[in-house]
């Protein structure tokens, strides 16, 4: 280790305490490998500051030593965005306080290390909701949600994370602290700085706290599960419900037959929701401040039945049945790996094109590799499809995963042709950085690089992620593709 790095670690230990500067390889391991185990990084140390001032101190000292800083929350990301290459991993886990809950202003001010479920629970205590909801909400942290502009199942009604943030506190690349923690719905005093940092994946600044929007707690929730003949029929159901139910339509989650089959096969406690088999399914949630909602839902679903868009349906009759239906959707991400290798795409197209995309992209992939099993599921209401490919039953996993780039080209070209996005809610990180250079408007890419150079002239904040600057290392070789 260079002497300057030893000096840096000594300075950090003196300020944070030795227990919060981790250098032991076995203790660092969990910070160096991401959720899917596709990437493995290296780091000088993992540091765990306990306050915004300590975060600023770490960044200033790293800037002086010209050492990279990679911020990390719950390390639940899916694109390699929190994986370091040397430098310092800055864990925000100790910044986990809820600073204020203001039910009258409908805001909650939290530190970046707060686990998402903790934020949800705090809102519930004042009869409100914080509507961001993800499968990883028990372990992901709000700073990571903001820095990736996370989506989830409630975007249809409440918007992405960006739409839920009113103000931020951010440590800049030179160690200064920008205090933008205002709970204002209107603030027209120049550039909207917070939106520079939301979705920037820690490349422009380190989010340490946020003011978030709260919403009234729904008095009634109704969950339904429907079977349809095709993605196009499911899209027709969505449009019918959007027209008849308006904002009371909270979530509309699409699943193909293959997805339901593997959930029923592998997920503990999963129960078949409908008696027959259908080519496509949708889990639908409605919520309202009114107590009487079920009758409206039954009437709206009846319209879709009469048109032939729905082949069969069930409506949950209790909270337990609500949970059982949601269990089918929430288990899907976990069980895919039990069927073998999975090549994943997080894409979006205009809502009007989502069924066409599924049909066209599925056919293209099946023609490219006979036997590949398409698992295209996700958020029909906002056009976000997780277009995942499961390996053929008789194919070697490593040989299948070696075709990731080939399928990127097939799927992403179709998405691009539909004026869509190759990253809908997971971010860019490492895994899509070079794909972004292929598909992003060149002027937009140039503006992104200009912002990066202006806000981080030393390129020390999460370098090599999102956009590549001169001198950046290429993406690390994914661990899974080495075998």
Short mmCIF file of C-alpha atoms in Angstrom, two decimals, residues 119 133 243 245 323 347:
data_model
loop_
_atom_site.label_atom_id
_atom_site.label_comp_id
_atom_site.label_asym_id
_atom_site.label_seq_id
_atom_site.Cartn_x
_atom_site.Cartn_y
_atom_site.Cartn_z
CA UNK A 119 -39.44 5.09 6.26
CA UNK A 133 -42.41 -0.03 -2.71
CA UNK A 243 -60.54 4.90 -17.87
CA UNK A 245 -61.06 3.79 -12.05
CA UNK A 323 -50.92 -10.75 0.64
CA UNK A 347 -36.42 -1.51 -20.24
#
